[in-house]
mmCIF file of N, CA and C in Angstrom:
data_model
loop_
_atom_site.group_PDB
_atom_site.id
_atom_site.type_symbol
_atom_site.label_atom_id
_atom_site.label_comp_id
_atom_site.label_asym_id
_atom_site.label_seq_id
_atom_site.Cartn_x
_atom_site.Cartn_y
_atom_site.Cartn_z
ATOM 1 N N UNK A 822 93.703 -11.273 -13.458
ATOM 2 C CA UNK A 822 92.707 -11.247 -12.391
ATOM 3 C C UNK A 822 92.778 -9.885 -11.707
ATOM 4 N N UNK A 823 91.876 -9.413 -11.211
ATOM 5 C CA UNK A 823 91.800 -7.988 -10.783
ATOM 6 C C UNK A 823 91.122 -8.155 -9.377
ATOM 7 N N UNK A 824 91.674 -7.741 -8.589
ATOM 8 C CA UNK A 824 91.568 -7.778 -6.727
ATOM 9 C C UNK A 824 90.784 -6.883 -6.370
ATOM 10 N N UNK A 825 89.588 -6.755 -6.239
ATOM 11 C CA UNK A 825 88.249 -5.707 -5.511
ATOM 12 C C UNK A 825 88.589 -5.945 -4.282
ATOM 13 N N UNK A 826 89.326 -5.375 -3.540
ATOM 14 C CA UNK A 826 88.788 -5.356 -2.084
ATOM 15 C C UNK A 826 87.753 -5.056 -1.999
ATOM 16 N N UNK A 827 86.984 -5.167 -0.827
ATOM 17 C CA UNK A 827 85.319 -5.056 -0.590
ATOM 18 C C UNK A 827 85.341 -3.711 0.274
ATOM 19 N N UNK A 828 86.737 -3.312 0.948
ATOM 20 C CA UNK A 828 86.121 -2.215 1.609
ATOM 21 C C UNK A 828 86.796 -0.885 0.588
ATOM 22 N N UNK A 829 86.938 -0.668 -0.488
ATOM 23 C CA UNK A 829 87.368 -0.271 -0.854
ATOM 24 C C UNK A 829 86.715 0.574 -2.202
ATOM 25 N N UNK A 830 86.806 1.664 -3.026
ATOM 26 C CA UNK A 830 85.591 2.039 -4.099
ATOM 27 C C UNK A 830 85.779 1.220 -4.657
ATOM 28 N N UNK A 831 84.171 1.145 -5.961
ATOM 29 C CA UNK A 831 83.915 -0.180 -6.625
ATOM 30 C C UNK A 831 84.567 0.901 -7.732
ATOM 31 N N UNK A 832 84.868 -0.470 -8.653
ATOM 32 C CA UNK A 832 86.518 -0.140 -10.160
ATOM 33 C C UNK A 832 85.243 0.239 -11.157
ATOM 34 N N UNK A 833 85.839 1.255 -11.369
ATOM 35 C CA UNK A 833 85.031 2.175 -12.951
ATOM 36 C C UNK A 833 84.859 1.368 -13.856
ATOM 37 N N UNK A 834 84.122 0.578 -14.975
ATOM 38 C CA UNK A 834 83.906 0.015 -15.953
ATOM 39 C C UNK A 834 85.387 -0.048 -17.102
ATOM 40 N N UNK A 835 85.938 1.500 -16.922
ATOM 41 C CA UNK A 835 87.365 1.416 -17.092
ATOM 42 C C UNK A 835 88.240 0.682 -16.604
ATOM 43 N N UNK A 836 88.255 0.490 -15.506
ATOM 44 C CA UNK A 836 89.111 -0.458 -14.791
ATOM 45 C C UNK A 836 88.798 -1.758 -14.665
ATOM 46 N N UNK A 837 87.852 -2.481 -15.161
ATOM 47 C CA UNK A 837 87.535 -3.780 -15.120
ATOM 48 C C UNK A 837 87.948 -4.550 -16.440
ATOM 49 N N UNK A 838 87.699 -3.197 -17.680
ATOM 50 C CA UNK A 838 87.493 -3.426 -19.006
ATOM 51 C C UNK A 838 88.482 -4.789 -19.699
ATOM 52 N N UNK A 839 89.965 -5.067 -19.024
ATOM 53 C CA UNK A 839 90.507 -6.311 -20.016
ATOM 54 C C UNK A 839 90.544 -6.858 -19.254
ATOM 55 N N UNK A 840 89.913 -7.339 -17.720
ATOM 56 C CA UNK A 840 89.811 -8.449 -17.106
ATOM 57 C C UNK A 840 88.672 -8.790 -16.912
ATOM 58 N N UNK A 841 89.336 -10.821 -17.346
ATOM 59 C CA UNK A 841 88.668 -11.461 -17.490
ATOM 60 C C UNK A 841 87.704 -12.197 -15.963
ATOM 61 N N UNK A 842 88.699 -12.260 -15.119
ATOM 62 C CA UNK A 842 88.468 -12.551 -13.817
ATOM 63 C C UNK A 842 88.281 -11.415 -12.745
ATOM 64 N N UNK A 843 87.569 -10.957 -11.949
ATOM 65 C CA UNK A 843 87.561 -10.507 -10.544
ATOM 66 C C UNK A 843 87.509 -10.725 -9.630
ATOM 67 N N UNK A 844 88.675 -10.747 -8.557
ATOM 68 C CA UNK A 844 88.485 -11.480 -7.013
ATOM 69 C C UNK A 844 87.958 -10.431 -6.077
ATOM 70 N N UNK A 845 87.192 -10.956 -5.691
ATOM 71 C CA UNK A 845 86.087 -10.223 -4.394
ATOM 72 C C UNK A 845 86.819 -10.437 -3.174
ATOM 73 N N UNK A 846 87.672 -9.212 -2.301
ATOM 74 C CA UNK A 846 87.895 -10.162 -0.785
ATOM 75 C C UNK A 846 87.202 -9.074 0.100
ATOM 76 N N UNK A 847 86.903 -9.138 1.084
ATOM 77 C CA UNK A 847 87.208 -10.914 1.507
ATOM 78 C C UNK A 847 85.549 -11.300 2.322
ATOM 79 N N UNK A 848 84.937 -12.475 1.903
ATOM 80 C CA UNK A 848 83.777 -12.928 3.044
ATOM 81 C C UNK A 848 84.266 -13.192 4.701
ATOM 82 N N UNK A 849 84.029 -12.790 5.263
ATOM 83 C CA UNK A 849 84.614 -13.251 6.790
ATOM 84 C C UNK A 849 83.385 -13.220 8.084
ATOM 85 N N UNK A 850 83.756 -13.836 8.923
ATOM 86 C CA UNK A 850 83.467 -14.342 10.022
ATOM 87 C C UNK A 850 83.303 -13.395 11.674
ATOM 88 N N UNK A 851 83.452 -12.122 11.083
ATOM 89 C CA UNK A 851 84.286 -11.300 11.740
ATOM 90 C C UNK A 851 83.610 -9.301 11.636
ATOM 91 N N UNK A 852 83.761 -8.950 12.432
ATOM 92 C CA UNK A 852 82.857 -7.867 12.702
ATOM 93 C C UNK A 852 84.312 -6.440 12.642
ATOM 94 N N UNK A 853 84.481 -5.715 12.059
ATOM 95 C CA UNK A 853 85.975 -5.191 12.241
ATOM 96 C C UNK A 853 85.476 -4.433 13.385
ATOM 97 N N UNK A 854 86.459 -4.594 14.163
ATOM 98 C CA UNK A 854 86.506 -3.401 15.510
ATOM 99 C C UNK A 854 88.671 -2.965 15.638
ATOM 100 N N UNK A 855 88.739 -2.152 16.008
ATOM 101 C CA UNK A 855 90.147 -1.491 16.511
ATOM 102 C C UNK A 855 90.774 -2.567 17.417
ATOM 103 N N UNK A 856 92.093 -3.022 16.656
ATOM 104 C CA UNK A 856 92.891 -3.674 18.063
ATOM 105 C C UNK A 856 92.447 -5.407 17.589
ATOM 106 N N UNK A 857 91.344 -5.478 17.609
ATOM 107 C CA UNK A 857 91.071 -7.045 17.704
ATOM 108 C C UNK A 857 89.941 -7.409 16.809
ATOM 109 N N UNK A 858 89.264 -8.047 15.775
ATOM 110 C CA UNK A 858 87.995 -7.920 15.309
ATOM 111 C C UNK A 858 87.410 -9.016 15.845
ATOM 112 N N UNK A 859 85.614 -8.581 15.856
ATOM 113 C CA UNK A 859 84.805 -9.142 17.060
ATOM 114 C C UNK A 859 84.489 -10.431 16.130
ATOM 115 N N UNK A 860 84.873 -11.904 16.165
ATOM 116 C CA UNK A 860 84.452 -13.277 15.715
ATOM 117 C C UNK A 860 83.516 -13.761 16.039
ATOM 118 N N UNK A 861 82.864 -14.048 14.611
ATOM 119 C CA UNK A 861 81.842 -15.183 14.882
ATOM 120 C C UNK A 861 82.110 -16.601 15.683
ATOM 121 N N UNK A 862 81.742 -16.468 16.991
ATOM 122 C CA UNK A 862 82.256 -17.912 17.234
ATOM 123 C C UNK A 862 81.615 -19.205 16.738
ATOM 124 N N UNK A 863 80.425 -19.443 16.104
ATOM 125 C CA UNK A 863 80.158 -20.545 15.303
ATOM 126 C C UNK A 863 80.613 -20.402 14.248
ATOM 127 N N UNK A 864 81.575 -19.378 13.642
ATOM 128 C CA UNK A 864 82.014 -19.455 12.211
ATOM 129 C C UNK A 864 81.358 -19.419 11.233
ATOM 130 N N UNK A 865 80.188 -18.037 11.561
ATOM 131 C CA UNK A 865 79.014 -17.719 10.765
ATOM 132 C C UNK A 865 79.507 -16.777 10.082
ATOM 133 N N UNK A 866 79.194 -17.275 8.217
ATOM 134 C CA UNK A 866 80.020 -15.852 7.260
ATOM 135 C C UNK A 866 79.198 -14.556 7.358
ATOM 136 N N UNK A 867 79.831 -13.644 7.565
ATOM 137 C CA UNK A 867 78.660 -12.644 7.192
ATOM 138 C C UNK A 867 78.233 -12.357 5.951
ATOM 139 N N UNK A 868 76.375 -12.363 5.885
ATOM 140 C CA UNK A 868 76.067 -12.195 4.183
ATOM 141 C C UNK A 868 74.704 -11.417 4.338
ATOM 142 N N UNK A 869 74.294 -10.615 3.283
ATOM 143 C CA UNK A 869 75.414 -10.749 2.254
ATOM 144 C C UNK A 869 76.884 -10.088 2.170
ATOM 145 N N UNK A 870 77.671 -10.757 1.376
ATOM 146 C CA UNK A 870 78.970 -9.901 1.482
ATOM 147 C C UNK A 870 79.115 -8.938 0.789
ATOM 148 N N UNK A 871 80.108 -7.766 0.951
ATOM 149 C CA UNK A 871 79.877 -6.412 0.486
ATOM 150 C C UNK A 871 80.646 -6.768 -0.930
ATOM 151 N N UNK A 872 80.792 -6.044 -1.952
ATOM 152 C CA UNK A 872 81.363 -6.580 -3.049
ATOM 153 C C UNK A 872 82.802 -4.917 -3.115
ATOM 154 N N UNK A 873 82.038 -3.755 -3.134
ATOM 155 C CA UNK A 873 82.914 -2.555 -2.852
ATOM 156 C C UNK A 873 82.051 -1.581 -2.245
ATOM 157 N N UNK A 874 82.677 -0.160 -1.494
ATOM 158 C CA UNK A 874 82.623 0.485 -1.005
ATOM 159 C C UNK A 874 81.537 -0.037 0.415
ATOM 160 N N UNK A 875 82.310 -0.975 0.720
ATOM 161 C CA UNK A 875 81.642 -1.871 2.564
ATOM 162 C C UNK A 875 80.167 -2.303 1.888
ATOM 163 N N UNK A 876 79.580 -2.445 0.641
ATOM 164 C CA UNK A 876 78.157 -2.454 0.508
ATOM 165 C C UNK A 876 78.226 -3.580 -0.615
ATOM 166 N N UNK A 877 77.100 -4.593 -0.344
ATOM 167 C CA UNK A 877 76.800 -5.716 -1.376
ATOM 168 C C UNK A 877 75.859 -4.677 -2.510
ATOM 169 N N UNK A 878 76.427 -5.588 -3.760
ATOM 170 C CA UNK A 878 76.504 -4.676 -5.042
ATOM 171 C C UNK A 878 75.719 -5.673 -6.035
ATOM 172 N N UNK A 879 74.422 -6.567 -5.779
ATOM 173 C CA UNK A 879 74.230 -7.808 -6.972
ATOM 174 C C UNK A 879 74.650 -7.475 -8.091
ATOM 175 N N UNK A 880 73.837 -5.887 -8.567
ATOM 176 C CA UNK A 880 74.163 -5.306 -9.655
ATOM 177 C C UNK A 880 75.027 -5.332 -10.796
ATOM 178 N N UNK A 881 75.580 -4.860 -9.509
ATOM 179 C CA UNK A 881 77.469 -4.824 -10.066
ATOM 180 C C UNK A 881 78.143 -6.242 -10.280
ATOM 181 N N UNK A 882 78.104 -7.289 -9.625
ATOM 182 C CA UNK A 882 78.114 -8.317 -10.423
ATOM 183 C C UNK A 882 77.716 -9.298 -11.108
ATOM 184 N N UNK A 883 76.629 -8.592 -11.560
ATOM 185 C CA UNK A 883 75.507 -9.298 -12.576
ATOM 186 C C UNK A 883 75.810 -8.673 -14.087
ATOM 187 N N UNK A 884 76.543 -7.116 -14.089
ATOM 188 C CA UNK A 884 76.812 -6.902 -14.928
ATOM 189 C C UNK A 884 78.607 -7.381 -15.195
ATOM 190 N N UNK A 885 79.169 -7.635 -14.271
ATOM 191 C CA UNK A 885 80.782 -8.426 -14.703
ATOM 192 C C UNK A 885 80.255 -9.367 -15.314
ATOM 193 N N UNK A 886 79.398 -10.252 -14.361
ATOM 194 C CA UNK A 886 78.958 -11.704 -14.908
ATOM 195 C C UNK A 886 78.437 -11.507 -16.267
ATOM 196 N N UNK A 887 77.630 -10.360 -16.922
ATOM 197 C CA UNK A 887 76.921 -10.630 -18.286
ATOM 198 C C UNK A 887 78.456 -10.002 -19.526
ATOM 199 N N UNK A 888 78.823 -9.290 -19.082
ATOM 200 C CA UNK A 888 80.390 -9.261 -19.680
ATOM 201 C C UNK A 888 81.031 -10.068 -19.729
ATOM 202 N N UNK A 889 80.755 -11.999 -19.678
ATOM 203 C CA UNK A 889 81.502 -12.815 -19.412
ATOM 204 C C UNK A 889 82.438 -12.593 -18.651
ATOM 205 N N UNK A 890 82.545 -12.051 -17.387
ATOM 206 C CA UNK A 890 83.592 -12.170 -16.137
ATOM 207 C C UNK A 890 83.602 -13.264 -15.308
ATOM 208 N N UNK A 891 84.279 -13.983 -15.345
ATOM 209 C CA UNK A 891 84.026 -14.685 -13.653
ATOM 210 C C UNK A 891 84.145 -13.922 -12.529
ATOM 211 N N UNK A 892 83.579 -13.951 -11.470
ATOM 212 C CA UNK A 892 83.587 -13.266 -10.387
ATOM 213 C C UNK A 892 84.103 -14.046 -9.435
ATOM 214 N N UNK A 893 85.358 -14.345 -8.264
ATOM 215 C CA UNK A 893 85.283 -15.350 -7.949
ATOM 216 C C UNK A 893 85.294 -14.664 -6.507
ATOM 217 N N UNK A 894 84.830 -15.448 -5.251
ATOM 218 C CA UNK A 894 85.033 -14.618 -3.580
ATOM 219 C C UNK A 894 85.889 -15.356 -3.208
ATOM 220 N N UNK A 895 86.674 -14.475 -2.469
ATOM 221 C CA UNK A 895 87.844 -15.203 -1.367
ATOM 222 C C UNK A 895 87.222 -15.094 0.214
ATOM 223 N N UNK A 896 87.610 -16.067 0.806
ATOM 224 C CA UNK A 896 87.110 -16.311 2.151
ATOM 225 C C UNK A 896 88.045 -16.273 2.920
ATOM 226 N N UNK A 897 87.954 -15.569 3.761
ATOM 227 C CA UNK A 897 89.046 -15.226 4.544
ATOM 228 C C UNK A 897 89.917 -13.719 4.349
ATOM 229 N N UNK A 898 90.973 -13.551 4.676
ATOM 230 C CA UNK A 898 92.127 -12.637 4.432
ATOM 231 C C UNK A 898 92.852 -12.061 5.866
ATOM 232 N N UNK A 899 93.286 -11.695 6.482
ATOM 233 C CA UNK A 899 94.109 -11.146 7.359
ATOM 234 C C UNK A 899 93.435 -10.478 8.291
ATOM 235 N N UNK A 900 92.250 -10.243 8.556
ATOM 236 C CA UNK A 900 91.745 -9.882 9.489
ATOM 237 C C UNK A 900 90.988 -11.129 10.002
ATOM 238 N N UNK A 901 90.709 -12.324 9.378
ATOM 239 C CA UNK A 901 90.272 -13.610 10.262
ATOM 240 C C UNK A 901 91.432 -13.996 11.417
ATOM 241 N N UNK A 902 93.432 -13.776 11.068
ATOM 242 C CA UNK A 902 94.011 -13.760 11.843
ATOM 243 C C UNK A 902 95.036 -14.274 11.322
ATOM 244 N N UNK A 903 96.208 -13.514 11.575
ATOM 245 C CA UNK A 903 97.335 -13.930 10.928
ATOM 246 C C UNK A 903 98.649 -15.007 11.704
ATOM 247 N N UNK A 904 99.258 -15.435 10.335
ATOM 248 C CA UNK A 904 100.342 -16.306 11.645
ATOM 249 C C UNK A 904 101.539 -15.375 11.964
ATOM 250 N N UNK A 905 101.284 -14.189 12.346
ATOM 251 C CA UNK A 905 102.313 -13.363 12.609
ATOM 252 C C UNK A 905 102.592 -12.892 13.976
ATOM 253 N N UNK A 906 103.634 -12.527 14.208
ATOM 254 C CA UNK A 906 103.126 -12.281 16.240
ATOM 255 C C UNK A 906 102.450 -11.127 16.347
ATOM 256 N N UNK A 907 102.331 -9.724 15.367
ATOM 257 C CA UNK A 907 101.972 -8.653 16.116
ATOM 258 C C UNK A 907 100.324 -9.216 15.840
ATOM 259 N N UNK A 908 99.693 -9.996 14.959
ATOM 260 C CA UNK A 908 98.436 -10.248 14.871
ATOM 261 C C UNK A 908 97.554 -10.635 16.357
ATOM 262 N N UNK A 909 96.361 -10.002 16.256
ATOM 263 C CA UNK A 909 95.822 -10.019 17.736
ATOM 264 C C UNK A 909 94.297 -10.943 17.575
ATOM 265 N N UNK A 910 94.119 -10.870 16.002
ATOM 266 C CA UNK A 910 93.148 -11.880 15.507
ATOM 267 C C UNK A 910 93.268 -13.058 15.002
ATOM 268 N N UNK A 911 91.451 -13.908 15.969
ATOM 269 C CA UNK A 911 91.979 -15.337 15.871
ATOM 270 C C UNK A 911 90.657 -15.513 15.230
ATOM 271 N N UNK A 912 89.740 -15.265 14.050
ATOM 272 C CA UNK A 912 88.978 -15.938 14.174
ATOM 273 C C UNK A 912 88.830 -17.029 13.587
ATOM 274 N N UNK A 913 90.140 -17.704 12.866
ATOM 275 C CA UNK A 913 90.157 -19.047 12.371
ATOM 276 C C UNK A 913 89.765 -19.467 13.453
ATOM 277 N N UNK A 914 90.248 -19.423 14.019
ATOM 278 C CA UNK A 914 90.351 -20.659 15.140
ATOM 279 C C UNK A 914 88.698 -20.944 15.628
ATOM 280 N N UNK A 915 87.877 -20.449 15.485
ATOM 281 C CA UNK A 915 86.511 -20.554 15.597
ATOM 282 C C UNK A 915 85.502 -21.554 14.835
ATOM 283 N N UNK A 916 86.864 -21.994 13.245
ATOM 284 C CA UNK A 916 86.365 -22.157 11.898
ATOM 285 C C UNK A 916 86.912 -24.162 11.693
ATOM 286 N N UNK A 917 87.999 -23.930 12.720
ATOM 287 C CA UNK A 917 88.549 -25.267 12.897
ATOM 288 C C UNK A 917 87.755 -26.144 12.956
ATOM 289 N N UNK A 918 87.768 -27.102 11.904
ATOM 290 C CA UNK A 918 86.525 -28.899 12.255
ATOM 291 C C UNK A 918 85.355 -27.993 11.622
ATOM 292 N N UNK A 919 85.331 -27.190 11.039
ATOM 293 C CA UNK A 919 83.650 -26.872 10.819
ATOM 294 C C UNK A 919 83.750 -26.452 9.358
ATOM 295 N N UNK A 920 84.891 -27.578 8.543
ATOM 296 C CA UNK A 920 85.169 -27.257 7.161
ATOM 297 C C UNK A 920 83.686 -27.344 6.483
ATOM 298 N N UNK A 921 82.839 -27.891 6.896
ATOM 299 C CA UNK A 921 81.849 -28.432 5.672
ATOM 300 C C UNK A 921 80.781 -27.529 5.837
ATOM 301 N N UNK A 922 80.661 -27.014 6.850
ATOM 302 C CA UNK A 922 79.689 -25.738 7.245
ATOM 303 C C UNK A 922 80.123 -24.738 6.744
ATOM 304 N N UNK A 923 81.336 -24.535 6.736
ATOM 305 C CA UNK A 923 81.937 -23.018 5.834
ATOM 306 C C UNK A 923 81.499 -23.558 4.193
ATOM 307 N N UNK A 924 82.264 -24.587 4.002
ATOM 308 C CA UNK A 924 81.780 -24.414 2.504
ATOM 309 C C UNK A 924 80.097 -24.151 2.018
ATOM 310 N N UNK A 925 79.074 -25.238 3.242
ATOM 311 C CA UNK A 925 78.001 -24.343 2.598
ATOM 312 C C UNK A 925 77.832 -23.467 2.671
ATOM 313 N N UNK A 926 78.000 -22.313 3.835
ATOM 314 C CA UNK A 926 77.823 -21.205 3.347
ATOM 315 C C UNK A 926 78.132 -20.138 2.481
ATOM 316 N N UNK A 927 79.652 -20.489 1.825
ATOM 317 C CA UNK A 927 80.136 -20.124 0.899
ATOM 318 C C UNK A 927 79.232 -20.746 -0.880
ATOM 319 N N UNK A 928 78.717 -21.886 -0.722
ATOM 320 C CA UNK A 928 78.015 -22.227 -1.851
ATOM 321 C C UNK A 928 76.711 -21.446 -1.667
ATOM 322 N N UNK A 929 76.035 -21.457 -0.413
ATOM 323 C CA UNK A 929 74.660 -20.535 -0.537
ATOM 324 C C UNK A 929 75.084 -19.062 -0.702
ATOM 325 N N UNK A 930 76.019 -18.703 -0.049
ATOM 326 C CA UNK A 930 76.531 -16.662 -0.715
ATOM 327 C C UNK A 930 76.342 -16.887 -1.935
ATOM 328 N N UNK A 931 77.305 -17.858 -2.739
ATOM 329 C CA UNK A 931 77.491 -17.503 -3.938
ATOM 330 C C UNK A 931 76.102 -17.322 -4.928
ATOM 331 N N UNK A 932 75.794 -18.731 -4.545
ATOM 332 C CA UNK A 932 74.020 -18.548 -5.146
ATOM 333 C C UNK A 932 73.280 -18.110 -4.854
ATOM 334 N N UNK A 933 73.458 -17.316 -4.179
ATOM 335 C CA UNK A 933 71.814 -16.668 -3.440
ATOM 336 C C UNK A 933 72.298 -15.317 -3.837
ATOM 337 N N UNK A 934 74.185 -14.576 -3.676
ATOM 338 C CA UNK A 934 74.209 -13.323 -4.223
ATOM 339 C C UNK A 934 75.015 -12.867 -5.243
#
């Protein structure tokens, strides 16, 4: 499996070439700002989600996908808020009881991008 961060450059055709899987991170809830990131408080994902270089890419994974790739997104990651003490972000906590609303919007990202 091969880890795209989303804010990060998108992987050269070289670098994708013997994987079979690609994880997209991360979809989030969450606006990055310095110090604290600004939360959706209804626990609205932001979409579309960027795939690499901060920018949504259909393209780009329309062509993993026709290479037989799975593409898969992760929701969440360490800037929604960690269980650590120096962490200053909470935006789980926004997301609590509202399991079934996250998943649709995670089923409409996926299908719609």
């Amino acid at each position: 499996i091969a880890y795209v961060g989303n804010w990060q450059p998108c992987p050269t055709s070289e670098q994708t070439a013997s994987y079979t899987e690609l994880l997209i991170a991360f979809a989030v809830t969450y606006q990055w700002s310095p110090g604290k990131n600004i939360c959706n408080t209804q626990c609205v994902i932001g979409s579309p989600v960027p795939i690499c270089n901060n920018q949504p890419n259909a393209a780009l994974v329309s062509k993993w996908q026709s290479e037989g790739k799975k593409v898969i997104l992760s929701f969440g990651g360490a800037g929604m808020g960690g269980s650590w003490a120096s962490s200053n972000d909470d935006c789980w906590e926004h997301c609590f009881g509202k399991e079934d609303f996250v998943v649709d919007q995670l089923v409409n990202i996926v299908s719609v991008q």
